[in-house]
PDB file of C-alpha atoms and ligand atoms in Angstrom:
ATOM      1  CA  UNK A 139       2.446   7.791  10.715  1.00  0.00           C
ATOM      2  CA  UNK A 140      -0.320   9.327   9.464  1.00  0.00           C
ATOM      3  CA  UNK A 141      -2.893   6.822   7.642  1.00  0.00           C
ATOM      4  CA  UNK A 142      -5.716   8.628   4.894  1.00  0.00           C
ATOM      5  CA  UNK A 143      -9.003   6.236   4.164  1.00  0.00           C
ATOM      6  CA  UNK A 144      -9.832   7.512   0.806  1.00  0.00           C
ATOM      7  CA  UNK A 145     -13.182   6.538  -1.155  1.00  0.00           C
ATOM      8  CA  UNK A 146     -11.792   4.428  -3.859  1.00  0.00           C
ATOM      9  CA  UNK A 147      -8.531   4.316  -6.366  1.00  0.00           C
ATOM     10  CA  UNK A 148      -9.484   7.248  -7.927  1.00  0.00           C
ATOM     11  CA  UNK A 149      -9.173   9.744  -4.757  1.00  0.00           C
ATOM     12  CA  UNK A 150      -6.440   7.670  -4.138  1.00  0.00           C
ATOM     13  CA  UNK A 151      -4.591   8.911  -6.721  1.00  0.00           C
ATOM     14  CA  UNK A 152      -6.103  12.564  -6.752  1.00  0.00           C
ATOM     15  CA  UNK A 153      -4.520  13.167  -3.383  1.00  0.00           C
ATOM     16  CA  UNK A 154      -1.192  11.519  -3.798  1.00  0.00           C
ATOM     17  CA  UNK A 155      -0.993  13.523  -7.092  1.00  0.00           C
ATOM     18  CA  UNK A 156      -1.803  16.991  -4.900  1.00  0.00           C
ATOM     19  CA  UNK A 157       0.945  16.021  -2.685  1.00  0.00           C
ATOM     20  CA  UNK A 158       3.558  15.268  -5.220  1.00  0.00           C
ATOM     21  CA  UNK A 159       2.559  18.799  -7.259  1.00  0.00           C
ATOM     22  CA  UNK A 160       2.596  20.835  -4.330  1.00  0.00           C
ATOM     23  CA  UNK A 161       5.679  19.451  -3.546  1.00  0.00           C
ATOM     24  CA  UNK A 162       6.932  20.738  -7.457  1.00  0.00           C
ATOM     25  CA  UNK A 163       5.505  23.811  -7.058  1.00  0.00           C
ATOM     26  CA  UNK A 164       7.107  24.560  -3.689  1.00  0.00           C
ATOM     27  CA  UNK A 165      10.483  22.905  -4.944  1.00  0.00           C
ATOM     28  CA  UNK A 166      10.477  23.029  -8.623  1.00  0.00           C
ATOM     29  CA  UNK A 167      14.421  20.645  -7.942  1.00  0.00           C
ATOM     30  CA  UNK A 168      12.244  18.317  -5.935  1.00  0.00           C
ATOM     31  CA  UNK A 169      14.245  14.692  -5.944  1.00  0.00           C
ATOM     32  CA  UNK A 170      11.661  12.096  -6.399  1.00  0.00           C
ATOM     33  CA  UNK A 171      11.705   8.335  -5.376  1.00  0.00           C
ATOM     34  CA  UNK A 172       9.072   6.485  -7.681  1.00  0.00           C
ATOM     35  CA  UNK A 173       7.417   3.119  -7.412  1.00  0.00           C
ATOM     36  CA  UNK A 174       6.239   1.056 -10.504  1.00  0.00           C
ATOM     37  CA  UNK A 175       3.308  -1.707 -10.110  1.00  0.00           C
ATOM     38  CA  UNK A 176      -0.308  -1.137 -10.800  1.00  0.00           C
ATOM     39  CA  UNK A 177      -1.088   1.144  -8.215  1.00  0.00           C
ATOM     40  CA  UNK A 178       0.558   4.275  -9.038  1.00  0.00           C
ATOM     41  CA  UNK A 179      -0.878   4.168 -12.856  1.00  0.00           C
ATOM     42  CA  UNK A 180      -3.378   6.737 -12.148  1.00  0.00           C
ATOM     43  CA  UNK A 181      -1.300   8.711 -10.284  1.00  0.00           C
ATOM     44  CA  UNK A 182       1.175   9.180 -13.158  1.00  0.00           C
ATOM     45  CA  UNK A 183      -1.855  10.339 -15.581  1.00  0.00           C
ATOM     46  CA  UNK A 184      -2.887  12.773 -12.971  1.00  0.00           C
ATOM     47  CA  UNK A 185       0.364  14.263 -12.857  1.00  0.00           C
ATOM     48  CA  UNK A 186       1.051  14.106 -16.744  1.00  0.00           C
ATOM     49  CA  UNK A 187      -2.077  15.622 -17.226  1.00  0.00           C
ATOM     50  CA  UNK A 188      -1.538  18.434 -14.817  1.00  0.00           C
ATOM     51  CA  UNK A 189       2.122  18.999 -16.794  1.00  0.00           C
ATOM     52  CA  UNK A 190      -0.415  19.158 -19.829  1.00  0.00           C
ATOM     53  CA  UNK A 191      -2.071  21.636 -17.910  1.00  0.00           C
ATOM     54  CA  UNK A 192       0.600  24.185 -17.778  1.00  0.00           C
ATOM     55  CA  UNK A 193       0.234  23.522 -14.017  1.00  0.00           C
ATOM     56  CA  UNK A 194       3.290  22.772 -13.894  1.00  0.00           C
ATOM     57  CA  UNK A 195       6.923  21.249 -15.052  1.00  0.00           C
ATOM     58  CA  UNK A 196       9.475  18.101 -14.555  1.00  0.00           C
ATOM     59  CA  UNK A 197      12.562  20.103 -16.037  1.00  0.00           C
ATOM     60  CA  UNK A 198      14.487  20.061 -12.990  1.00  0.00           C
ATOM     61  CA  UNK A 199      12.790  17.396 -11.205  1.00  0.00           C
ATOM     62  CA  UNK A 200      15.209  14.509 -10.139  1.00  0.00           C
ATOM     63  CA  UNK A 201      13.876  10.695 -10.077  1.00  0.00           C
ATOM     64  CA  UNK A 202      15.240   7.915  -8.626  1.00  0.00           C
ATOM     65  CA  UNK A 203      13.230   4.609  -9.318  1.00  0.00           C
ATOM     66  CA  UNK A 204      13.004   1.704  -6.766  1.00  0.00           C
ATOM     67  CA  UNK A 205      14.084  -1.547  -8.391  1.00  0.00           C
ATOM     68  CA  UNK A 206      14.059  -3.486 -11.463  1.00  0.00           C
ATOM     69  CA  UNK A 207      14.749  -6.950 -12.607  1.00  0.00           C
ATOM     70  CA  UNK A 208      18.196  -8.476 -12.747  1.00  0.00           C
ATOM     71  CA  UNK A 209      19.099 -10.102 -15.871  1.00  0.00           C
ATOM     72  CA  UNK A 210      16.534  -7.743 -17.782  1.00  0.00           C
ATOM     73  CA  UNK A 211      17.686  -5.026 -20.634  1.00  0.00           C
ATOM     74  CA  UNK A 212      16.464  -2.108 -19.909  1.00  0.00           C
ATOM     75  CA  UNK A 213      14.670  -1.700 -23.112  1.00  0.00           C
ATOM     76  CA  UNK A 214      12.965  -4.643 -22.473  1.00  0.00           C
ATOM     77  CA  UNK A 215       9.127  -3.707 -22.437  1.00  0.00           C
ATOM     78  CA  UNK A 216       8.467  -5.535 -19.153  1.00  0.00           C
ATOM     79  CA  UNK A 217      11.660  -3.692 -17.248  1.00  0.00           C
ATOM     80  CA  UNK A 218      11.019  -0.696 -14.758  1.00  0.00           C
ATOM     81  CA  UNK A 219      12.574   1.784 -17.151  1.00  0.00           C
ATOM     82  CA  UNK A 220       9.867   0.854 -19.992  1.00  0.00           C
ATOM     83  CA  UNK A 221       7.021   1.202 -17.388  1.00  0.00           C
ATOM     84  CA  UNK A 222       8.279   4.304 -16.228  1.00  0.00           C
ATOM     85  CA  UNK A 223       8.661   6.122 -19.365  1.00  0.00           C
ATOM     86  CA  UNK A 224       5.312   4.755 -21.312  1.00  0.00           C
ATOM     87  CA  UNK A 225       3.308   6.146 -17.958  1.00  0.00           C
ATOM     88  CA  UNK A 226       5.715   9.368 -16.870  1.00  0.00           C
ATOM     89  CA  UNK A 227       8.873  10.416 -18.244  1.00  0.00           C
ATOM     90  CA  UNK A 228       7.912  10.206 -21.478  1.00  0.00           C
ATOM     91  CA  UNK A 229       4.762  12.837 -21.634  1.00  0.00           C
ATOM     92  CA  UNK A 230       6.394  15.413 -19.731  1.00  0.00           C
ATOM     93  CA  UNK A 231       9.359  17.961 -19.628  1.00  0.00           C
ATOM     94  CA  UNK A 232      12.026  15.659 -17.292  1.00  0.00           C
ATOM     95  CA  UNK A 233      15.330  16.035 -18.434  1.00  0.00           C
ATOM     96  CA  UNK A 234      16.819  12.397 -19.223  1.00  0.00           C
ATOM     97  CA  UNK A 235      20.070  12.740 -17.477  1.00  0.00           C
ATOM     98  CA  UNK A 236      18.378  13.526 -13.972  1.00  0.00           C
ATOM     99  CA  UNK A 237      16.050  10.040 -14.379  1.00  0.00           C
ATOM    100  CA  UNK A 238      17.730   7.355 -12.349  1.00  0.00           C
ATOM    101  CA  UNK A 239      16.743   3.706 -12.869  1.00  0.00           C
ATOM    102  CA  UNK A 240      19.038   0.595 -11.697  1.00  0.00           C
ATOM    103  CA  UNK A 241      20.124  -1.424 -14.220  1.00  0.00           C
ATOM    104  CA  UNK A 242      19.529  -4.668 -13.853  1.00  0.00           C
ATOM    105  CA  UNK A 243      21.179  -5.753 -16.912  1.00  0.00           C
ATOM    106  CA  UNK A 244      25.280  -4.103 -15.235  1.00  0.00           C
ATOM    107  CA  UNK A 245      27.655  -6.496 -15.833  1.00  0.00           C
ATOM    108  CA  UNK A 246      28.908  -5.895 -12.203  1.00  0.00           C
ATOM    109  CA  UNK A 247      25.889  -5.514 -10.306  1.00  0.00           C
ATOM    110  CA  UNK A 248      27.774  -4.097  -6.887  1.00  0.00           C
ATOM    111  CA  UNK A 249      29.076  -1.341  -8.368  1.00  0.00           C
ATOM    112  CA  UNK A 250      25.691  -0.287  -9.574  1.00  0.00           C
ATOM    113  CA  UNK A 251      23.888  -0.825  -6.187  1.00  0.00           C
ATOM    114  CA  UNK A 252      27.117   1.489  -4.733  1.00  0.00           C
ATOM    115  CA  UNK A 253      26.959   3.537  -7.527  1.00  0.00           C
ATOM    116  CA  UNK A 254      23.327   4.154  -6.949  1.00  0.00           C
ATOM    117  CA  UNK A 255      23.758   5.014  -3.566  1.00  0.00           C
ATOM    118  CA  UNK A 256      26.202   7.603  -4.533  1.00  0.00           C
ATOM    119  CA  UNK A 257      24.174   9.296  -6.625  1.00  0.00           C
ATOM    120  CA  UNK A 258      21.054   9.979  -4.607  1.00  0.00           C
ATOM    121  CA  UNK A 259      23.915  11.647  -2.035  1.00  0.00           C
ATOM    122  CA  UNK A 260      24.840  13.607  -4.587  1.00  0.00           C
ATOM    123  CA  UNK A 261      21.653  15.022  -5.449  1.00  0.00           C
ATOM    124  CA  UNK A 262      21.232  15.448  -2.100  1.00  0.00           C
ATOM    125  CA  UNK A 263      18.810  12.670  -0.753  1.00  0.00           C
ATOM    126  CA  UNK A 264      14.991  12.061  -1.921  1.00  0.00           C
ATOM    127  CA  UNK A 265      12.239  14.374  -0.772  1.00  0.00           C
ATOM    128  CA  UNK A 266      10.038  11.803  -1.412  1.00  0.00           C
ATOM    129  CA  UNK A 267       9.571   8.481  -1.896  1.00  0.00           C
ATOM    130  CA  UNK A 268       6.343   6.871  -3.445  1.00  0.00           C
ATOM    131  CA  UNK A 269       5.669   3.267  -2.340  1.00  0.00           C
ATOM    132  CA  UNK A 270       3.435   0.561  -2.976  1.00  0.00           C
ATOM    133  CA  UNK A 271       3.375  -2.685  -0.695  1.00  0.00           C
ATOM    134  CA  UNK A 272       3.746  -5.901  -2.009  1.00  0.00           C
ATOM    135  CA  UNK A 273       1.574  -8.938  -0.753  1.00  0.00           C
ATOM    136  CA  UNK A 274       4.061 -10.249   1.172  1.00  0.00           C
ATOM    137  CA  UNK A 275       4.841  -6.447   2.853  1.00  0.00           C
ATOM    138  CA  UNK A 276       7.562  -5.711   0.523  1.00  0.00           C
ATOM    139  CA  UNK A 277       8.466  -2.907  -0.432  1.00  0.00           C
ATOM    140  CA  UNK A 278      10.948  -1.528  -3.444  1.00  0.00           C
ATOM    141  CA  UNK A 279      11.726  -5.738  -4.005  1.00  0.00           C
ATOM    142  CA  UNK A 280      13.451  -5.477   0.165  1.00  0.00           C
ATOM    143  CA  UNK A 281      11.633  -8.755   0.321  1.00  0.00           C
ATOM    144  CA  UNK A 282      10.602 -10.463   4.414  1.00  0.00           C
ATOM    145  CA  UNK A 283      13.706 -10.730   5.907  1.00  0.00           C
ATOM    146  CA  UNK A 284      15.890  -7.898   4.069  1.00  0.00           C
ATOM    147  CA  UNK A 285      17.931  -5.910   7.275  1.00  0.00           C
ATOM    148  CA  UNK A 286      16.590  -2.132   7.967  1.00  0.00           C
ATOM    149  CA  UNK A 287      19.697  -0.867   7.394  1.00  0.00           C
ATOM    150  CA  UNK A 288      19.825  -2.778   4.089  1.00  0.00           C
ATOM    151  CA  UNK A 289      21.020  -0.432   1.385  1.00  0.00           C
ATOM    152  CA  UNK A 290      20.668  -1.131  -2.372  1.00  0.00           C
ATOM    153  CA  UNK A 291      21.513  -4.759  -2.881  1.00  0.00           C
ATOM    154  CA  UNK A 292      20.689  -7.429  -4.800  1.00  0.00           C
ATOM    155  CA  UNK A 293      17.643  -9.889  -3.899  1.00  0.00           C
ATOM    156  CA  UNK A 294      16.014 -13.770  -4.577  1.00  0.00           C
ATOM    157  CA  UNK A 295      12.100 -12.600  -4.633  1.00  0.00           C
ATOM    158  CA  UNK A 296       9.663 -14.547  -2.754  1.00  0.00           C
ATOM    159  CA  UNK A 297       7.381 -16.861  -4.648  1.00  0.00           C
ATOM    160  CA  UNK A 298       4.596 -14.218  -3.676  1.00  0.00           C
ATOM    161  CA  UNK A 299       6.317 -11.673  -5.539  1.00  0.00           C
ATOM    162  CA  UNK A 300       7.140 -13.924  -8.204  1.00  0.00           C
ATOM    163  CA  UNK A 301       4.094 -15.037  -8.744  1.00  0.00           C
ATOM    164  CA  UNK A 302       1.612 -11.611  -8.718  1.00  0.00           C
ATOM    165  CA  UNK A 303       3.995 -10.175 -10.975  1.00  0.00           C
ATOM    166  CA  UNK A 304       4.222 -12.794 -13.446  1.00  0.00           C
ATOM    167  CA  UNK A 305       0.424 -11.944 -14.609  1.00  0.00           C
ATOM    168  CA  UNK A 306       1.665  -8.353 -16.049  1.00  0.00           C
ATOM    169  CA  UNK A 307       4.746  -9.390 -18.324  1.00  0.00           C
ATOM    170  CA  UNK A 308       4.728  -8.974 -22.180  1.00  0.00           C
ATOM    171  CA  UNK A 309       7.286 -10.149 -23.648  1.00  0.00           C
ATOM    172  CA  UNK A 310       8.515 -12.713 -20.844  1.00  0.00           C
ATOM    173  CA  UNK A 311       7.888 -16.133 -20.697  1.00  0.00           C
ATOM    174  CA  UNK A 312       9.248 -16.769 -17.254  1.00  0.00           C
ATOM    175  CA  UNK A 313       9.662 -14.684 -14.173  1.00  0.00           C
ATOM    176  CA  UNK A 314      12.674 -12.942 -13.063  1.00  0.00           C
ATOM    177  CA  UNK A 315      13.767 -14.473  -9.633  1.00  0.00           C
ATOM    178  CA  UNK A 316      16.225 -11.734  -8.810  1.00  0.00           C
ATOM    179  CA  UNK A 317      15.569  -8.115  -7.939  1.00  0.00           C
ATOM    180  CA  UNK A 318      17.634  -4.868  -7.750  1.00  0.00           C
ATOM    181  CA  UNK A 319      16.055  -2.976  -5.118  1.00  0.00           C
ATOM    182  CA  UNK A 320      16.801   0.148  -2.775  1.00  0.00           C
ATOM    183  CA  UNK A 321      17.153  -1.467   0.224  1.00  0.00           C
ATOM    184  CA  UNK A 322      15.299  -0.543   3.481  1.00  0.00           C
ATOM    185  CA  UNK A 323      17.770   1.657   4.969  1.00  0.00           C
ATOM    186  CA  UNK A 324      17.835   4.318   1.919  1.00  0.00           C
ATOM    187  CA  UNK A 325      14.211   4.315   1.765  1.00  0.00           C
ATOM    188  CA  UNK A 326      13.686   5.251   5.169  1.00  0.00           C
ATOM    189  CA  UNK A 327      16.411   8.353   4.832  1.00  0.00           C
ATOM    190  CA  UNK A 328      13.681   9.926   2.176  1.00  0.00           C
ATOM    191  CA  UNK A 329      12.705  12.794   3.785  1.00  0.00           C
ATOM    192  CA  UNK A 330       8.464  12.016   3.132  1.00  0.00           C
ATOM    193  CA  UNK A 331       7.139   8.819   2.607  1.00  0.00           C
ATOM    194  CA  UNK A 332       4.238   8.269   0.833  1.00  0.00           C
ATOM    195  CA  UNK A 333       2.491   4.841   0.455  1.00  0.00           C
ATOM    196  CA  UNK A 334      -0.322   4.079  -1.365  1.00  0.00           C
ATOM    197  CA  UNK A 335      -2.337   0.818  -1.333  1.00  0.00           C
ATOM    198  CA  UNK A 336      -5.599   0.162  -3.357  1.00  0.00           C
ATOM    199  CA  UNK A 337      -7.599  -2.864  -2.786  1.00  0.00           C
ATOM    200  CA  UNK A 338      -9.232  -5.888  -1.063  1.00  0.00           C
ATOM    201  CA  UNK A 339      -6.471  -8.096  -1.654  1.00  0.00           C
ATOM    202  CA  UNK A 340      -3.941  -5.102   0.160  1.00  0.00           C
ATOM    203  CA  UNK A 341      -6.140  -5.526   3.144  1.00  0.00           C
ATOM    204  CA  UNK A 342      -4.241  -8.044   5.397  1.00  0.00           C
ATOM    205  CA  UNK A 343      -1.036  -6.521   4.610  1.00  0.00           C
ATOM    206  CA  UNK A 344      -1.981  -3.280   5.067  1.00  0.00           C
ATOM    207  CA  UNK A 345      -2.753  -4.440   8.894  1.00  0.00           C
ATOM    208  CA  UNK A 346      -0.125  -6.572   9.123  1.00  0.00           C
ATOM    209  CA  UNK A 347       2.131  -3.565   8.131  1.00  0.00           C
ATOM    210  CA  UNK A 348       0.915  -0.487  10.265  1.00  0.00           C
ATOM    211  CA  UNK A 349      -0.804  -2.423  13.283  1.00  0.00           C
ATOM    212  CA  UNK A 350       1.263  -4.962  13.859  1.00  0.00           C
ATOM    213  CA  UNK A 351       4.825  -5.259  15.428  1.00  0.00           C
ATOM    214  CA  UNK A 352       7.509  -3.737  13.743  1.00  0.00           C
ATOM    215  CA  UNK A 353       9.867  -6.367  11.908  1.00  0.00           C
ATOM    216  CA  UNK A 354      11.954  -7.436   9.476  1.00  0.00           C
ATOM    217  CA  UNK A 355       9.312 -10.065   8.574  1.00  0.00           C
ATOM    218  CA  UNK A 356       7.450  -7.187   7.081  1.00  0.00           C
ATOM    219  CA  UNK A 357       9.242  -4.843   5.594  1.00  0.00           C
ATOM    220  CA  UNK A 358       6.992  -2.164   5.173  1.00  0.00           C
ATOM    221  CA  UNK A 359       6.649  -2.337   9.271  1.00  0.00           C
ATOM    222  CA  UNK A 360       9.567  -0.385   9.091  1.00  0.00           C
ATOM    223  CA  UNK A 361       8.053   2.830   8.169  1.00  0.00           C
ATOM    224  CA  UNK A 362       6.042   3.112  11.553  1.00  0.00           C
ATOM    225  CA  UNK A 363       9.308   4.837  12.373  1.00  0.00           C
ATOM    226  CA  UNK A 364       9.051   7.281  10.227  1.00  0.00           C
ATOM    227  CA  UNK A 365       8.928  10.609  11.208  1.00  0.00           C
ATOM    228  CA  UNK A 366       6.767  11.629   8.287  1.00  0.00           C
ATOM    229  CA  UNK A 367       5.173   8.837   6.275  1.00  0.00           C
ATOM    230  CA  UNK A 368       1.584   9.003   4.858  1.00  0.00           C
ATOM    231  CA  UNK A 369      -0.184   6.033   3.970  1.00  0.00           C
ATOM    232  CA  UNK A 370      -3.371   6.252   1.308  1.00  0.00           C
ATOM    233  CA  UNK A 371      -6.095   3.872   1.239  1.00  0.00           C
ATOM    234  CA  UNK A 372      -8.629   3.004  -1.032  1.00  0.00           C
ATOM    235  CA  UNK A 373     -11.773   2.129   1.575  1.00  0.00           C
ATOM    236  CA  UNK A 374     -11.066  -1.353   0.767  1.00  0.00           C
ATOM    237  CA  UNK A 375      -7.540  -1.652   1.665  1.00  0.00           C
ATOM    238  CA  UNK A 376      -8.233  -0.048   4.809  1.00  0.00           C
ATOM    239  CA  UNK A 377     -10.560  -2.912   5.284  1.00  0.00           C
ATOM    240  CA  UNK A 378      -8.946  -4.439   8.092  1.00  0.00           C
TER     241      UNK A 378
HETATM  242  C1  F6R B 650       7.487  -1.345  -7.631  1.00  0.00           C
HETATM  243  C2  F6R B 650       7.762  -1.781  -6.267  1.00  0.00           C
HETATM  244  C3  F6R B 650       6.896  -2.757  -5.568  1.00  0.00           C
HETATM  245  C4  F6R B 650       5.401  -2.478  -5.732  1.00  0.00           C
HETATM  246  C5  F6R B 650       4.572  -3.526  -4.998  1.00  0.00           C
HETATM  247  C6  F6R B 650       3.091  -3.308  -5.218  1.00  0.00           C
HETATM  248  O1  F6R B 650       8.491  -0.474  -8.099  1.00  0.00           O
HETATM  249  O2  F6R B 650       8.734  -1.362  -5.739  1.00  0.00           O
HETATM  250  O3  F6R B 650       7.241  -2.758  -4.203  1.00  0.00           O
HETATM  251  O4  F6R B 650       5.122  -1.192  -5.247  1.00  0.00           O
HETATM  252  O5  F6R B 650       4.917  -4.786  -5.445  1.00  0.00           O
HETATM  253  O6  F6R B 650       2.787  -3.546  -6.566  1.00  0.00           O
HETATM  254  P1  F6R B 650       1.351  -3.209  -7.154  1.00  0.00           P
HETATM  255  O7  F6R B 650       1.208  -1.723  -7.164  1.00  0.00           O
HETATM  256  O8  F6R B 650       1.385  -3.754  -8.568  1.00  0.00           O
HETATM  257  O9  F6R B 650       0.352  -3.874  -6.290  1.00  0.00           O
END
């Protein structure tokens, strides 16, 4: 693993956006695993407003989101799809059909894990995933305890996860408990990982996750197996 101390959110975000256009400009099909959450806001801007730029385009980019919330309509404004197209898809030249999102809301919520599955073989596996890290070293919703060979499944979310996202809803009252989540296993077949963590309150997980043992008590542990993962700090995640 290779671990990057940056100054603060913003370089943060101005290097993970570097990597992600160079990878565009080198592979205009790039496939694309994205992360929602707070951290990668800026990162979207910086990329919508190099596609503003003329720097350069989405149209046959191919995304493949995380997770979502079971139980939640995908036009809900607090679902995954909603974040991702107020901050991304929306202000730049993707193509809808090659924007994957799971749908929480699938009456048969197998098939749409094993359907999901499917369809990041078919377009030939991620180049790279973005990833944020949860409090409780989550990451995607693969919650403590998910198997590294999970694949897309179905998950209760810890009352840590529950919790820290409860304070960002609009329109919900009360938390989803349930996640639907690329599980450990496909995230660690992306070809680059890229992790980004801003934050004091990142700190102990961020040590936890990359200095400590490598277990299924912390998911994120996981990626010290990588063979190419980058992690980016903000100087106060990397406080630890
Ligand atoms: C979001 C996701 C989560 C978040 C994590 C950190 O799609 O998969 O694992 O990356 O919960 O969230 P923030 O960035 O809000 O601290």
């Amino acid at each position: 693993m290779k671990i990057i101390i940056a100054r603060d959110y913003e370089e943060m975000s101005e290097r993970a956006a570097k990597i992600i256009i160079d990878l565009i400009k080198r592979k205009p099909e790039a496939v694309l695993g994205l992360a929602t959450g707070a951290t990668p806001i800026r990162l979207y801007q910086l990329l919508v407003q190099a596609y503003q730029r003329g720097e350069l385009s989405f149209e046959k980019v191919t995304t493949f989101n995380l997770d979502d919330y079971v139980g939640l309509n995908k036009n809900s404004r607090d679902s995954f799809y909603s974040y991702m197209h107020e901050n991304l898809f929306s202000q730049v030249d993707i193509r809808p059909e090659n924007i994957n999102l799971l749908d929480g809301s699938a009456s048969n919520l197998t098939d749409e894990c094993l359907n999901y599955e499917r369809l990041i073989k078919e377009a030939g596996g991620i180049d790279l995933q973005l990833l944020g890290i949860g409090l409780d070293g989550h990451i995607g919703f693969a919650e403590p305890g998910s198997s590294f060979d999970g694949r897309t499944f179905v998950v209760n979310l810890t009352k840590s996860t529950i919790e820290t996202n409860a304070k960002g809803f609009i329109e919900l009252k009360q938390s989803p408990t349930q996640g639907i989540t690329m599980g450990p296993g496909t995230i660690m077949e992306a070809g680059q990982i890229l992790m980004l963590a801003n934050g004091l309150h990142k700190a102990p997980i961020i040590h936890k996750a990359f200095y400590g043992p490598v277990t299924e008590d912390v998911p994120a542990s996981v990626l010290q197996r990588h063979p190419d993962c980058l992690v980016i700090l903000d100087a106060a995640a990397a406080g630890e």
